[in-house]
């Protein structure tokens, strides 16, 4: 007789498991309810890091113990973007609703590559909502991806199909085609990476200078396109940014749309966090021209507050998007009925076959909070940025380094770059707040990106106070600056 086992990975005692599960849920509710009382971030002790250098466990461990390790050694040492004092880089805060939805999708363990299932229908619902939000036609396609980096890559590949035809997928790029693309010097690095991964190369990406509002200079853009045409290149793509990482500037989208139309170029918008400004009544008018894009890349996990990860790509010409990725395979045969129905499938619009149910946490977020409340959260992060600007302008020791277009504020303590970098590290290590740094016009900037729905004016005040007091301390220690 063949020997098989009755063993599965389900609990032997569901009652015990249930109790443990409820405890885990309660611990996360406690964490979210009392976040403000914790440090935003804290340095990782060596012995905590060592916990994760243990050899591969061969024998079963205890769930209760694994959870205790999580509570003791993982949870306190995360980067802290759920915390109201987190203002580094551009990170969303997540929500309790999103957390619960993640649990539901993990329980269901749906694979959203395709096939006849309502989870795919939920993703299609999201595609329809996104189309509606950005005033795109019904023929537009959309897809959840990890993040805007992947969405930018997909967009560059569709733009490549638009100029070279889908034969490029078989023939590859011949060195003769000499494509060129255009973005601003402040574009996210993922645009250049997309050019690299698409086989076109980063040297074919022209980085257009900025105007005094830190937006792409459209006169320089037109000149660069003309010069490349003159030189026998084939300009094919403009990648504008709605909400730059450094300062939150929005490129002049309507003028860029005009240029793209006039020159016959693909108009892509990297709206990683900024595009969802469409949800906010006071931000939407700043995004004029976005509705004319050929493709938009954005993240629900930033301003949309959906837990990581939830990126999205929207393409105006859904047929072109399909023809860029769809790949027939015997085991992916489609049928009119049965479980292999419902073609086209999400896997026909991107490089991933197996895909998680990112659509569910996004659906829950929109369903439970509604677009208006999410829009108010977005508006409020911008109002807090203006409040921060005011506080900076009223402090003699502080200096604003860039205009505040949206929710990002770049400033500095009037001292050296080294001291500003040290101030940021000191604030991070204090756990009071979490700004990051960038470079503006050659100067090191303290950068606060207010993305989190939990951030309030008291968090802004704490950032200012910490900057001033650490600044004074560090200057004193360094023996430079004004001695009182
Ligand atoms: C965050 C960001 C990206 C990258 O998005 P991921 O979701 O991290 O891949 C790209 N562009 C801009 C403007 C961003 O802010």
Short mmCIF file of C-alpha atoms and ligand atoms in Angstrom, two decimals:
data_model
loop_
_atom_site.label_atom_id
_atom_site.label_comp_id
_atom_site.label_asym_id
_atom_site.label_seq_id
_atom_site.Cartn_x
_atom_site.Cartn_y
_atom_site.Cartn_z
CA UNK A 1 0.00 0.00 0.00
CA UNK A 2 1.17 3.55 -0.76
CA UNK A 3 1.94 5.48 2.37
CA UNK A 4 0.32 8.91 2.58
CA UNK A 5 -0.15 11.18 5.53
CA UNK A 6 -3.17 12.87 7.01
CA UNK A 7 -1.00 15.77 8.06
CA UNK A 8 -1.99 19.31 7.04
CA UNK A 9 -0.82 22.74 8.14
CA UNK A 10 -4.12 23.63 9.79
CA UNK A 11 -4.24 23.83 13.60
CA UNK A 12 -4.89 20.65 15.59
CA UNK A 13 -6.91 22.61 18.07
CA UNK A 14 -8.91 25.35 16.43
CA UNK A 15 -10.15 26.66 19.78
CA UNK A 16 -6.60 27.40 21.00
CA UNK A 17 -5.69 28.85 17.65
CA UNK A 18 -8.74 31.09 17.68
CA UNK A 19 -7.81 32.49 21.11
CA UNK A 20 -4.27 33.13 19.97
CA UNK A 21 -5.56 34.80 16.80
CA UNK A 22 -7.83 37.10 18.79
CA UNK A 23 -4.86 38.04 20.97
CA UNK A 24 -2.83 38.92 17.89
CA UNK A 25 -5.64 41.04 16.52
CA UNK A 26 -6.00 42.84 19.86
CA UNK A 27 -2.27 43.49 20.02
CA UNK A 28 -2.38 45.21 16.64
CA UNK A 29 -5.44 47.24 17.62
CA UNK A 30 -3.57 48.29 20.79
CA UNK A 31 -0.57 49.23 18.69
CA UNK A 32 -2.63 51.38 16.32
CA UNK A 33 -4.73 52.94 19.08
CA UNK A 34 -1.68 53.94 21.13
CA UNK A 35 0.82 54.73 18.38
CA UNK A 36 1.35 58.31 19.46
CA UNK A 37 2.79 57.22 22.80
CA UNK A 38 5.62 55.31 21.08
CA UNK A 39 8.82 56.66 19.57
CA UNK A 40 8.47 57.07 15.80
CA UNK A 41 11.63 55.02 15.30
CA UNK A 42 14.45 53.70 17.46
CA UNK A 43 17.91 52.34 16.74
CA UNK A 44 18.09 48.53 16.50
CA UNK A 45 20.05 46.85 19.34
CA UNK A 46 22.51 44.17 18.22
CA UNK A 47 20.77 41.41 20.19
CA UNK A 48 17.51 42.15 18.36
CA UNK A 49 19.19 41.91 14.97
CA UNK A 50 20.71 38.61 16.10
CA UNK A 51 17.27 37.09 16.67
CA UNK A 52 16.98 37.04 12.88
CA UNK A 53 20.28 35.29 12.30
CA UNK A 54 19.11 31.93 13.63
CA UNK A 55 19.44 28.82 11.42
CA UNK A 56 16.48 27.43 9.47
CA UNK A 57 14.10 25.80 11.97
CA UNK A 58 13.55 22.12 11.18
CA UNK A 59 11.02 21.30 13.87
CA UNK A 60 7.68 22.97 14.59
CA UNK A 61 7.75 26.04 16.79
CA UNK A 62 5.07 27.56 18.94
CA UNK A 63 2.81 30.20 17.37
CA UNK A 64 2.51 31.97 20.70
CA UNK A 65 6.30 32.25 20.89
CA UNK A 66 6.61 33.45 17.31
CA UNK A 67 4.05 36.13 18.09
CA UNK A 68 5.92 37.13 21.27
CA UNK A 69 9.08 37.51 19.18
CA UNK A 70 7.17 39.70 16.74
CA UNK A 71 5.86 41.93 19.54
CA UNK A 72 9.27 42.18 21.22
CA UNK A 73 11.70 42.24 18.31
CA UNK A 74 9.86 43.28 15.14
CA UNK A 75 7.06 45.70 15.95
CA UNK A 76 9.14 48.26 17.93
CA UNK A 77 11.85 48.37 15.25
CA UNK A 78 9.85 49.08 12.13
CA UNK A 79 10.55 52.29 10.19
CA UNK A 80 7.55 53.95 11.86
CA UNK A 81 5.52 55.24 8.91
CA UNK A 82 2.27 54.42 10.69
CA UNK A 83 3.26 56.94 13.40
CA UNK A 84 1.91 60.52 13.20
CA UNK A 85 5.44 61.91 13.60
CA UNK A 86 6.74 60.13 10.51
CA UNK A 87 7.60 62.62 7.74
CA UNK A 88 10.48 60.94 5.93
CA UNK A 89 10.54 60.09 2.23
CA UNK A 90 6.94 59.59 0.97
CA UNK A 91 5.30 56.84 3.03
CA UNK A 92 1.63 56.26 3.68
CA UNK A 93 0.30 55.63 7.17
CA UNK A 94 -1.99 52.66 6.56
CA UNK A 95 -5.32 52.25 8.35
CA UNK A 96 -7.02 49.77 10.71
CA UNK A 97 -9.54 49.05 7.94
CA UNK A 98 -6.75 48.23 5.52
CA UNK A 99 -5.21 45.92 8.10
CA UNK A 100 -8.43 43.96 8.50
CA UNK A 101 -8.89 43.72 4.74
CA UNK A 102 -5.34 42.30 4.46
CA UNK A 103 -6.32 39.61 6.91
CA UNK A 104 -9.38 38.74 4.86
CA UNK A 105 -7.43 38.50 1.62
CA UNK A 106 -4.73 36.39 3.29
CA UNK A 107 -7.43 34.03 4.56
CA UNK A 108 -8.92 33.72 1.10
CA UNK A 109 -5.46 33.39 -0.47
CA UNK A 110 -6.78 34.41 -3.87
CA UNK A 111 -4.43 34.42 -6.85
CA UNK A 112 -5.41 37.39 -9.02
CA UNK A 113 -3.55 36.32 -12.15
CA UNK A 114 -6.90 35.69 -13.79
CA UNK A 115 -9.67 33.11 -14.20
CA UNK A 116 -13.37 33.32 -13.43
CA UNK A 117 -13.61 34.67 -9.87
CA UNK A 118 -15.12 37.62 -8.06
CA UNK A 119 -11.74 38.77 -6.66
CA UNK A 120 -10.78 39.65 -10.27
CA UNK A 121 -14.14 41.40 -10.58
CA UNK A 122 -13.24 43.48 -7.49
CA UNK A 123 -10.03 44.54 -9.22
CA UNK A 124 -12.05 45.48 -12.31
CA UNK A 125 -14.32 47.57 -10.08
CA UNK A 126 -11.22 49.44 -8.94
CA UNK A 127 -10.15 49.93 -12.57
CA UNK A 128 -13.56 51.50 -13.26
CA UNK A 129 -13.28 53.77 -10.21
CA UNK A 130 -9.78 54.86 -11.21
CA UNK A 131 -10.96 55.60 -14.77
CA UNK A 132 -13.78 57.68 -13.34
CA UNK A 133 -11.44 59.56 -11.00
CA UNK A 134 -9.03 60.46 -13.81
CA UNK A 135 -11.75 60.97 -16.48
CA UNK A 136 -10.30 58.21 -18.67
CA UNK A 137 -12.37 56.44 -21.35
CA UNK A 138 -13.95 53.00 -20.90
CA UNK A 139 -11.32 51.52 -23.20
CA UNK A 140 -8.59 52.36 -20.68
CA UNK A 141 -6.99 49.48 -18.81
CA UNK A 142 -5.65 49.35 -15.29
CA UNK A 143 -3.67 46.99 -13.11
CA UNK A 144 -2.53 46.71 -9.53
CA UNK A 145 1.23 46.35 -9.22
CA UNK A 146 3.72 46.54 -6.35
CA UNK A 147 4.30 50.26 -6.69
CA UNK A 148 4.90 53.19 -8.98
CA UNK A 149 8.36 51.88 -9.89
CA UNK A 150 6.72 48.89 -11.57
CA UNK A 151 3.91 51.06 -12.96
CA UNK A 152 6.50 53.37 -14.55
CA UNK A 153 8.23 50.36 -16.13
CA UNK A 154 4.95 49.04 -17.54
CA UNK A 155 4.15 52.48 -18.93
CA UNK A 156 7.55 52.80 -20.63
CA UNK A 157 7.05 49.35 -22.18
CA UNK A 158 3.59 50.27 -23.52
CA UNK A 159 5.02 53.53 -24.89
CA UNK A 160 7.76 51.46 -26.55
CA UNK A 161 5.09 49.30 -28.22
CA UNK A 162 3.29 52.45 -29.36
CA UNK A 163 6.35 53.70 -31.26
CA UNK A 164 7.90 50.42 -32.44
CA UNK A 165 4.85 48.17 -32.76
CA UNK A 166 4.37 44.93 -30.91
CA UNK A 167 6.96 43.22 -33.13
CA UNK A 168 9.55 44.69 -30.76
CA UNK A 169 8.60 41.93 -28.34
CA UNK A 170 9.98 39.30 -30.72
CA UNK A 171 12.71 41.25 -32.51
CA UNK A 172 14.00 43.19 -29.53
CA UNK A 173 15.51 46.63 -29.88
CA UNK A 174 17.77 47.18 -32.83
CA UNK A 175 20.51 49.69 -32.13
CA UNK A 176 19.28 51.63 -35.17
CA UNK A 177 16.04 52.85 -33.61
CA UNK A 178 17.67 55.42 -31.26
CA UNK A 179 14.66 56.22 -29.12
CA UNK A 180 14.78 59.18 -26.74
CA UNK A 181 12.61 60.06 -23.76
CA UNK A 182 12.23 63.18 -21.62
CA UNK A 183 11.74 63.79 -17.94
CA UNK A 184 12.81 66.48 -15.51
CA UNK A 185 15.98 66.48 -13.43
CA UNK A 186 13.81 65.95 -10.36
CA UNK A 187 12.03 62.86 -11.71
CA UNK A 188 12.11 59.76 -9.53
CA UNK A 189 14.97 57.37 -10.24
CA UNK A 190 12.48 54.67 -11.28
CA UNK A 191 11.95 56.48 -14.61
CA UNK A 192 15.63 55.97 -15.47
CA UNK A 193 15.46 52.40 -14.16
CA UNK A 194 12.46 51.77 -16.42
CA UNK A 195 14.46 52.98 -19.43
CA UNK A 196 17.26 50.65 -18.37
CA UNK A 197 15.00 47.62 -17.89
CA UNK A 198 13.10 48.32 -21.11
CA UNK A 199 16.41 47.95 -22.95
CA UNK A 200 16.38 51.53 -24.21
CA UNK A 201 19.07 52.65 -21.82
CA UNK A 202 19.36 55.52 -19.36
CA UNK A 203 21.46 57.56 -21.80
CA UNK A 204 18.37 57.91 -23.98
CA UNK A 205 16.61 59.71 -21.12
CA UNK A 206 16.98 63.48 -21.36
CA UNK A 207 16.76 65.24 -18.02
CA UNK A 208 15.11 68.59 -18.58
CA UNK A 209 16.01 71.46 -16.19
CA UNK A 210 13.51 73.05 -13.82
CA UNK A 211 11.92 76.50 -13.71
CA UNK A 212 11.89 78.56 -10.50
CA UNK A 213 8.90 76.57 -9.23
CA UNK A 214 10.91 73.32 -9.49
CA UNK A 215 8.72 72.20 -12.43
CA UNK A 216 9.92 70.86 -15.75
CA UNK A 217 10.91 73.81 -17.96
CA UNK A 218 8.66 73.37 -20.99
CA UNK A 219 10.72 75.63 -23.28
CA UNK A 220 13.78 73.50 -22.55
CA UNK A 221 11.67 70.38 -23.17
CA UNK A 222 10.61 71.59 -26.61
CA UNK A 223 14.16 72.55 -27.46
CA UNK A 224 15.49 69.13 -26.41
CA UNK A 225 12.91 67.30 -28.52
CA UNK A 226 13.67 69.49 -31.53
CA UNK A 227 17.43 68.99 -31.12
CA UNK A 228 17.03 65.20 -30.93
CA UNK A 229 14.79 65.13 -34.00
CA UNK A 230 17.37 67.25 -35.79
CA UNK A 231 20.04 64.74 -34.83
CA UNK A 232 18.04 61.84 -36.26
CA UNK A 233 16.75 60.45 -32.96
CA UNK A 234 13.22 59.18 -32.41
CA UNK A 235 11.66 61.00 -29.43
CA UNK A 236 8.86 58.79 -28.13
CA UNK A 237 8.02 59.56 -24.50
CA UNK A 238 7.64 62.41 -22.03
CA UNK A 239 7.43 61.36 -18.38
CA UNK A 240 6.09 64.24 -16.31
CA UNK A 241 5.77 64.16 -12.53
CA UNK A 242 2.74 65.11 -10.45
CA UNK A 243 4.29 65.60 -7.02
CA UNK A 244 8.08 65.38 -7.19
CA UNK A 245 9.86 63.49 -4.43
CA UNK A 246 12.10 66.42 -3.47
CA UNK A 247 9.67 69.27 -3.10
CA UNK A 248 6.22 68.09 -4.23
CA UNK A 249 6.17 70.16 -7.43
CA UNK A 250 3.66 69.37 -10.18
CA UNK A 251 5.04 69.67 -13.70
CA UNK A 252 2.90 71.89 -15.99
CA UNK A 253 0.84 68.91 -17.16
CA UNK A 254 -1.45 70.75 -19.60
CA UNK A 255 1.45 72.42 -21.45
CA UNK A 256 3.34 69.12 -21.53
CA UNK A 257 0.22 67.40 -22.89
CA UNK A 258 0.15 70.02 -25.69
CA UNK A 259 3.80 69.41 -26.51
CA UNK A 260 3.37 65.63 -26.48
CA UNK A 261 0.36 65.95 -28.78
CA UNK A 262 2.10 68.34 -31.16
CA UNK A 263 5.24 66.20 -31.37
CA UNK A 264 3.43 62.85 -31.39
CA UNK A 265 4.99 61.60 -28.13
CA UNK A 266 3.58 59.33 -25.44
CA UNK A 267 2.55 61.41 -22.40
CA UNK A 268 3.20 59.54 -19.16
CA UNK A 269 2.59 60.98 -15.69
CA UNK A 270 4.39 59.65 -12.63
CA UNK A 271 1.78 60.62 -10.07
CA UNK A 272 3.11 58.23 -7.43
CA UNK A 273 1.60 60.17 -4.59
CA UNK A 274 0.30 63.33 -6.28
CA UNK A 275 -2.22 61.81 -8.68
CA UNK A 276 -4.61 60.89 -5.87
CA UNK A 277 -4.79 64.62 -5.19
CA UNK A 278 -7.74 64.25 -7.61
CA UNK A 279 -9.69 63.14 -4.53
CA UNK A 280 -9.20 66.53 -2.87
CA UNK A 281 -11.33 69.46 -4.01
CA UNK A 282 -8.52 72.00 -3.52
CA UNK A 283 -5.77 69.88 -5.11
CA UNK A 284 -7.60 68.52 -8.17
CA UNK A 285 -7.45 71.87 -10.05
CA UNK A 286 -3.64 71.81 -9.71
CA UNK A 287 -3.62 68.55 -11.67
CA UNK A 288 -5.18 70.02 -14.78
CA UNK A 289 -3.90 68.14 -17.82
CA UNK A 290 -3.58 64.82 -15.96
CA UNK A 291 -6.71 63.57 -17.71
CA UNK A 292 -4.86 63.89 -21.04
CA UNK A 293 -2.11 61.44 -20.09
CA UNK A 294 -1.55 58.27 -22.12
CA UNK A 295 -0.57 56.50 -18.91
CA UNK A 296 -0.56 57.31 -15.20
CA UNK A 297 1.47 55.53 -12.52
CA UNK A 298 0.46 56.03 -8.89
CA UNK A 299 0.29 54.42 -5.48
CA UNK A 300 -2.69 53.79 -3.25
CA UNK A 301 -0.14 53.13 -0.48
CA UNK A 302 0.97 56.76 -0.21
CA UNK A 303 -1.75 59.47 -0.06
CA UNK A 304 -4.43 56.78 -0.40
CA UNK A 305 -3.38 55.28 3.00
CA UNK A 306 -3.85 51.69 1.76
CA UNK A 307 -1.35 49.35 3.49
CA UNK A 308 1.72 48.34 1.47
CA UNK A 309 1.85 47.50 -1.30
CA UNK A 310 -0.72 48.89 -3.70
CA UNK A 311 0.65 50.55 -6.82
CA UNK A 312 -1.46 51.08 -9.94
CA UNK A 313 -0.97 51.70 -13.63
CA UNK A 314 -3.68 53.20 -15.83
CA UNK A 315 -3.28 53.13 -19.63
CA UNK A 316 -5.56 55.07 -21.96
CA UNK A 317 -5.24 52.61 -24.84
CA UNK A 318 -6.16 49.30 -23.21
CA UNK A 319 -5.65 47.36 -26.46
CA UNK A 320 -2.08 48.60 -26.77
CA UNK A 321 -1.47 47.76 -23.11
CA UNK A 322 -2.79 44.24 -23.73
CA UNK A 323 -0.65 43.74 -26.81
CA UNK A 324 2.45 44.75 -24.85
CA UNK A 325 2.11 41.92 -22.34
CA UNK A 326 -0.39 39.22 -23.37
CA UNK A 327 1.49 35.93 -23.87
CA UNK A 328 -0.32 32.80 -24.97
CA UNK A 329 0.52 29.56 -23.14
CA UNK A 330 -1.17 26.17 -23.26
CA UNK A 331 -1.73 26.06 -19.51
CA UNK A 332 -3.30 29.53 -19.62
CA UNK A 333 -5.89 28.60 -22.25
CA UNK A 334 -9.12 30.66 -22.05
CA UNK A 335 -12.65 29.31 -22.27
CA UNK A 336 -16.08 30.88 -22.64
CA UNK A 337 -17.36 29.03 -19.58
CA UNK A 338 -15.92 27.35 -16.52
CA UNK A 339 -13.05 28.52 -14.40
CA UNK A 340 -10.89 29.57 -17.36
CA UNK A 341 -13.49 32.14 -18.51
CA UNK A 342 -13.38 35.91 -18.05
CA UNK A 343 -10.54 36.74 -20.45
CA UNK A 344 -8.69 39.10 -20.67
CA UNK A 345 -7.09 38.50 -17.31
CA UNK A 346 -4.93 40.78 -15.18
CA UNK A 347 -1.86 38.70 -16.15
CA UNK A 348 -2.38 39.91 -19.74
CA UNK A 349 -1.49 43.47 -18.69
CA UNK A 350 1.80 43.07 -16.87
CA UNK A 351 4.75 40.80 -16.17
CA UNK A 352 3.22 39.08 -13.11
CA UNK A 353 1.23 35.87 -13.38
CA UNK A 354 0.56 35.07 -9.72
CA UNK A 355 -0.68 38.21 -8.00
CA UNK A 356 -2.14 38.93 -4.57
CA UNK A 357 -5.47 40.57 -3.82
CA UNK A 358 -4.26 44.17 -3.50
CA UNK A 359 -7.62 45.27 -4.84
CA UNK A 360 -9.44 44.13 -1.69
CA UNK A 361 -7.68 46.40 0.80
CA UNK A 362 -8.11 49.25 -1.68
CA UNK A 363 -11.80 48.43 -2.16
CA UNK A 364 -12.30 48.34 1.62
CA UNK A 365 -10.48 51.65 2.03
CA UNK A 366 -12.64 53.40 -0.56
CA UNK A 367 -15.82 51.65 0.52
CA UNK A 368 -15.40 52.39 4.23
CA UNK A 369 -13.85 55.87 4.18
CA UNK A 370 -15.31 57.14 0.91
CA UNK A 371 -13.53 59.38 -1.58
CA UNK A 372 -14.50 62.63 0.18
CA UNK A 373 -12.97 61.76 3.53
CA UNK A 374 -9.80 60.48 1.87
CA UNK A 375 -9.74 63.74 -0.08
CA UNK A 376 -10.01 65.73 3.16
CA UNK A 377 -7.07 63.78 4.59
CA UNK A 378 -5.03 64.73 1.51
CA UNK A 379 -6.05 68.40 1.79
CA UNK A 380 -5.13 68.38 5.44
CA UNK A 381 -1.60 67.10 4.81
CA UNK A 382 -1.15 70.11 2.50
CA UNK A 383 -2.61 72.46 5.13
CA UNK A 384 -0.14 71.03 7.67
CA UNK A 385 2.69 71.66 5.20
CA UNK A 386 1.62 75.30 4.95
CA UNK A 387 1.50 75.49 8.75
CA UNK A 388 5.05 74.09 8.86
CA UNK A 389 6.15 76.68 6.29
CA UNK A 390 4.71 79.46 8.48
CA UNK A 391 6.52 78.16 11.54
CA UNK A 392 9.79 78.04 9.58
CA UNK A 393 9.28 81.57 8.29
CA UNK A 394 8.77 82.87 11.80
CA UNK A 395 11.97 81.32 13.20
CA UNK A 396 15.15 83.32 12.56
CA UNK A 397 17.32 80.17 12.79
CA UNK A 398 15.34 78.38 10.08
CA UNK A 399 15.19 78.93 6.35
CA UNK A 400 12.74 77.63 3.75
CA UNK A 401 14.57 76.10 0.75
CA UNK A 402 11.78 75.51 -1.78
CA UNK A 403 8.21 76.62 -2.45
CA UNK A 404 5.56 74.48 -0.77
CA UNK A 405 3.32 73.28 -3.60
CA UNK A 406 1.66 70.35 -1.84
CA UNK A 407 2.64 68.43 1.31
CA UNK A 408 6.45 68.53 1.23
CA UNK A 409 8.53 71.15 3.02
CA UNK A 410 12.29 71.53 2.57
CA UNK A 411 14.10 73.75 5.03
CA UNK A 412 17.33 74.08 6.91
CA UNK A 413 18.78 75.18 10.18
CA UNK A 414 20.99 78.16 9.35
CA UNK A 415 24.27 76.33 9.64
CA UNK A 416 26.45 73.91 7.68
CA UNK A 417 25.28 70.85 5.72
CA UNK A 418 27.02 68.63 8.29
CA UNK A 419 25.08 70.17 11.14
CA UNK A 420 21.80 69.82 9.28
CA UNK A 421 22.52 66.15 8.57
CA UNK A 422 23.37 65.64 12.26
CA UNK A 423 20.14 67.37 13.31
CA UNK A 424 18.11 64.96 11.18
CA UNK A 425 19.87 61.92 12.65
CA UNK A 426 19.42 63.30 16.18
CA UNK A 427 15.69 63.87 15.61
CA UNK A 428 15.30 60.38 14.16
CA UNK A 429 17.17 58.79 17.07
CA UNK A 430 15.16 60.77 19.61
CA UNK A 431 11.96 59.14 18.32
CA UNK A 432 10.21 62.55 18.41
CA UNK A 433 9.73 62.87 14.66
CA UNK A 434 11.14 61.38 11.46
CA UNK A 435 12.16 63.84 8.74
CA UNK A 436 14.55 62.80 5.96
CA UNK A 437 17.04 64.80 3.91
CA UNK A 438 17.50 65.83 0.31
CA UNK A 439 19.65 68.29 -1.59
CA UNK A 440 18.10 71.52 -2.87
CA UNK A 441 20.23 73.81 -5.07
CA UNK A 442 23.36 72.17 -3.71
CA UNK A 443 22.36 72.57 -0.05
CA UNK A 444 21.39 69.80 2.33
CA UNK A 445 17.73 70.18 3.24
CA UNK A 446 15.71 68.83 6.14
CA UNK A 447 12.72 67.42 4.36
CA UNK A 448 9.27 66.80 5.84
CA UNK A 449 6.76 64.99 3.65
CA UNK A 450 3.39 64.96 5.39
CA UNK A 451 1.51 61.99 4.05
CA UNK A 452 0.10 60.32 7.16
CA UNK A 453 -3.58 60.89 8.03
CA UNK A 454 -2.63 60.82 11.75
CA UNK A 455 -0.28 63.82 11.63
CA UNK A 456 -1.49 66.94 13.46
CA UNK A 457 -0.18 70.43 14.20
CA UNK A 458 1.35 69.18 17.48
CA UNK A 459 3.58 66.86 15.42
CA UNK A 460 4.69 69.82 13.29
CA UNK A 461 5.41 71.82 16.44
CA UNK A 462 7.43 68.90 17.83
CA UNK A 463 9.51 68.79 14.62
CA UNK A 464 10.26 72.52 14.80
CA UNK A 465 11.09 72.41 18.50
CA UNK A 466 13.36 69.40 18.04
CA UNK A 467 15.13 71.03 15.09
CA UNK A 468 15.83 74.19 17.08
CA UNK A 469 16.97 72.47 20.25
CA UNK A 470 19.09 69.78 18.57
CA UNK A 471 20.46 72.44 16.22
CA UNK A 472 21.59 74.60 19.15
CA UNK A 473 23.08 71.59 21.00
CA UNK A 474 24.94 70.26 18.00
CA UNK A 475 26.30 73.68 17.06
CA UNK A 476 27.48 74.20 20.61
CA UNK A 477 29.20 70.80 20.64
CA UNK A 478 30.80 71.49 17.29
CA UNK A 479 32.13 74.73 18.75
CA UNK A 480 30.86 76.79 15.86
CA UNK A 481 27.94 79.13 15.39
CA UNK A 482 26.76 81.78 17.79
CA UNK A 483 27.74 81.33 21.44
CA UNK A 484 25.12 82.71 23.76
C1 LIG B 1 7.36 56.93 -4.31
C2 LIG B 1 7.60 57.41 -5.69
C3 LIG B 1 7.95 56.53 -6.71
C4 LIG B 1 8.23 55.07 -6.45
O1 LIG B 1 7.06 54.44 -6.07
P1 LIG B 1 7.12 53.00 -5.36
O2 LIG B 1 5.71 52.76 -4.99
O3 LIG B 1 8.01 53.21 -4.15
O4 LIG B 1 7.68 52.04 -6.32
C5 LIG B 1 8.07 57.02 -7.99
N1 LIG B 1 7.87 58.31 -8.25
C6 LIG B 1 7.56 59.22 -7.28
C7 LIG B 1 7.33 60.64 -7.67
C8 LIG B 1 7.41 58.79 -5.96
O5 LIG B 1 7.06 59.66 -5.01
#
